[in-house]
mmCIF file of C-alpha atoms in Angstrom:
data_model
loop_
_atom_site.group_PDB
_atom_site.id
_atom_site.type_symbol
_atom_site.label_atom_id
_atom_site.label_comp_id
_atom_site.label_asym_id
_atom_site.label_seq_id
_atom_site.Cartn_x
_atom_site.Cartn_y
_atom_site.Cartn_z
ATOM 1 C CA PHE A 36 -29.322 35.255 -14.595
ATOM 2 C CA ALA A 37 -28.775 33.546 -11.227
ATOM 3 C CA GLY A 38 -29.571 30.164 -12.805
ATOM 4 C CA ASP A 39 -26.834 30.727 -15.392
ATOM 5 C CA ARG A 40 -24.249 31.329 -12.649
ATOM 6 C CA ALA A 41 -25.333 28.218 -10.771
ATOM 7 C CA ASP A 42 -25.050 26.184 -13.973
ATOM 8 C CA GLN A 43 -21.582 27.631 -14.611
ATOM 9 C CA ALA A 44 -20.503 26.802 -11.053
ATOM 10 C CA ASP A 45 -21.756 23.223 -11.425
ATOM 11 C CA GLU A 46 -19.973 22.890 -14.752
ATOM 12 C CA LEU A 47 -16.738 24.239 -13.271
ATOM 13 C CA GLN A 48 -17.012 21.817 -10.333
ATOM 14 C CA ARG A 49 -17.563 18.869 -12.710
ATOM 15 C CA ALA A 50 -14.577 19.919 -14.831
ATOM 16 C CA THR A 51 -12.363 20.205 -11.740
ATOM 17 C CA GLU A 52 -13.416 16.750 -10.547
ATOM 18 C CA LEU A 53 -12.833 15.302 -14.026
ATOM 19 C CA ASP A 54 -9.314 16.788 -14.082
ATOM 20 C CA ARG A 55 -8.613 15.266 -10.653
ATOM 21 C CA LEU A 56 -9.821 11.851 -11.793
ATOM 22 C CA ASP A 57 -7.758 12.052 -15.000
ATOM 23 C CA ARG A 58 -4.617 12.824 -12.945
ATOM 24 C CA ARG A 59 -5.349 9.907 -10.606
ATOM 25 C CA ILE A 60 -5.874 7.528 -13.541
ATOM 26 C CA SER A 61 -2.552 8.629 -15.039
ATOM 27 C CA GLU A 62 -0.802 8.112 -11.690
ATOM 28 C CA ILE A 63 -2.219 4.598 -11.315
ATOM 29 C CA GLN A 64 -1.366 3.700 -14.922
ATOM 30 C CA GLY A 65 2.220 4.828 -14.271
ATOM 31 C CA ARG A 66 2.450 2.689 -11.144
ATOM 32 C CA LEU A 67 1.033 -0.307 -12.972
ATOM 33 C CA SER A 68 3.525 0.020 -15.827
ATOM 34 C CA GLU A 69 6.400 0.370 -13.332
ATOM 35 C CA GLY A 70 5.155 -2.712 -11.508
ATOM 36 C CA ALA A 71 5.168 -4.752 -14.698
ATOM 37 C CA VAL A 72 8.769 -3.690 -15.357
ATOM 38 C CA ALA A 73 9.908 -4.479 -11.812
ATOM 39 C CA GLY A 74 9.869 -8.226 -12.398
ATOM 40 C CA PRO A 75 9.298 -10.890 -9.781
ATOM 41 C CA PRO A 76 9.437 -9.972 -6.095
ATOM 42 C CA ARG A 77 12.681 -10.366 -4.177
ATOM 43 C CA THR A 78 13.158 -13.594 -2.270
ATOM 44 C CA ASP A 79 16.007 -12.479 0.021
ATOM 45 C CA ALA A 80 14.262 -9.502 1.646
ATOM 46 C CA ILE A 81 10.812 -7.929 1.697
ATOM 47 C CA GLY A 82 10.058 -5.636 -1.229
ATOM 48 C CA VAL A 83 7.031 -4.486 -3.212
ATOM 49 C CA GLY A 84 5.263 -7.628 -4.395
ATOM 50 C CA SER A 85 6.614 -9.782 -1.551
ATOM 51 C CA THR A 86 4.408 -11.901 0.662
ATOM 52 C CA ALA A 87 5.403 -12.143 4.323
ATOM 53 C CA THR A 88 3.967 -13.651 7.472
ATOM 54 C CA VAL A 89 4.321 -11.384 10.499
ATOM 55 C CA ARG A 90 3.657 -11.984 14.200
ATOM 56 C CA PHE A 91 2.308 -9.009 16.099
ATOM 57 C CA GLU A 92 2.887 -8.149 19.757
ATOM 58 C CA ASP A 93 -0.398 -9.787 20.788
ATOM 59 C CA GLY A 94 0.770 -13.105 19.286
ATOM 60 C CA THR A 95 -1.498 -13.037 16.239
ATOM 61 C CA GLU A 96 0.018 -13.811 12.853
ATOM 62 C CA SER A 97 -1.005 -12.452 9.485
ATOM 63 C CA THR A 98 0.239 -13.133 5.971
ATOM 64 C CA VAL A 99 0.385 -9.899 4.007
ATOM 65 C CA GLN A 100 1.456 -8.823 0.552
ATOM 66 C CA ILE A 101 3.344 -5.573 0.078
ATOM 67 C CA GLY A 102 1.799 -3.579 -2.771
ATOM 68 C CA GLU A 103 1.534 -0.130 -4.286
ATOM 69 C CA VAL A 104 -2.204 0.404 -4.618
ATOM 70 C CA ALA A 105 -4.593 -0.829 -1.932
ATOM 71 C CA GLU A 106 -7.814 -2.528 -2.931
ATOM 72 C CA ALA A 107 -10.744 -1.496 -0.755
ATOM 73 C CA LEU A 108 -11.731 -5.065 0.140
ATOM 74 C CA ASP A 109 -8.247 -6.654 0.146
ATOM 75 C CA ARG A 110 -7.414 -7.043 3.829
ATOM 76 C CA THR A 111 -4.131 -8.880 3.120
ATOM 77 C CA LEU A 112 -2.519 -6.081 1.088
ATOM 78 C CA VAL A 113 -0.265 -3.661 2.943
ATOM 79 C CA THR A 114 0.819 -0.662 0.885
ATOM 80 C CA ALA A 115 4.522 0.124 0.739
ATOM 81 C CA HIS A 116 3.675 3.658 1.934
ATOM 82 C CA SER A 117 1.832 2.575 5.096
ATOM 83 C CA PRO A 118 3.659 2.553 8.449
ATOM 84 C CA LEU A 119 3.812 -1.273 8.556
ATOM 85 C CA GLY A 120 4.728 -1.506 4.869
ATOM 86 C CA ARG A 121 7.599 0.986 5.241
ATOM 87 C CA ALA A 122 8.838 -0.874 8.332
ATOM 88 C CA LEU A 123 8.829 -4.254 6.557
ATOM 89 C CA LEU A 124 10.662 -3.159 3.388
ATOM 90 C CA GLY A 125 14.176 -4.594 3.213
ATOM 91 C CA HIS A 126 13.754 -6.933 6.200
ATOM 92 C CA ARG A 127 14.189 -10.709 6.304
ATOM 93 C CA ALA A 128 12.628 -13.612 8.201
ATOM 94 C CA GLY A 129 13.550 -13.352 11.878
ATOM 95 C CA ASP A 130 13.817 -9.547 11.895
ATOM 96 C CA THR A 131 11.790 -7.431 14.316
ATOM 97 C CA VAL A 132 10.349 -4.242 12.842
ATOM 98 C CA SER A 133 9.000 -1.178 14.636
ATOM 99 C CA TYR A 134 6.337 1.181 13.310
ATOM 100 C CA ARG A 135 3.810 3.723 14.540
ATOM 101 C CA THR A 136 0.066 3.202 14.759
ATOM 102 C CA PRO A 137 -2.657 5.676 15.771
ATOM 103 C CA GLU A 138 -2.494 4.014 19.216
ATOM 104 C CA GLY A 139 1.293 4.518 19.448
ATOM 105 C CA PRO A 140 4.468 2.540 18.731
ATOM 106 C CA ALA A 141 4.178 -1.125 17.733
ATOM 107 C CA SER A 142 6.442 -3.931 16.607
ATOM 108 C CA ALA A 143 6.161 -7.192 14.707
ATOM 109 C CA VAL A 144 8.449 -10.117 13.898
ATOM 110 C CA VAL A 145 8.864 -11.292 10.303
ATOM 111 C CA VAL A 146 8.069 -15.016 10.618
ATOM 112 C CA SER A 147 8.571 -15.913 6.972
ATOM 113 C CA LEU A 148 9.075 -14.405 3.557
ATOM 114 C CA GLY A 149 7.406 -16.107 0.627
ATOM 115 C CA GLY A 150 7.631 -19.689 1.842
ATOM 116 C CA ALA A 151 10.792 -19.656 3.998
ATOM 117 C CA SER A 152 10.432 -19.588 7.779
ATOM 118 C CA ALA A 153 12.797 -17.961 10.252
#
């Protein structure tokens, strides 16, 4: 009797996890289809799909791509929903952007967008 309840609980947990995964797959498929419709990235200002080189306060520079879905091993992708990604959206080469990090406020300068330098 107790074994039956444990089996039912395990089955319910698996079904709940499967539902969660199905919803996540649908969400990602929707984002991918929207991305295909969006066309090429903007060249006048940073948008989703843009590549930009930014200089941080410590003087280091990094070339990043603004995207929707982060890949676990892709260190150059910045999601549009992250603090840095939100700060960069709509800006041009030469602009200074401010954003928050776990350590506190930070800023960066947009050095270039695509291939054009400031």
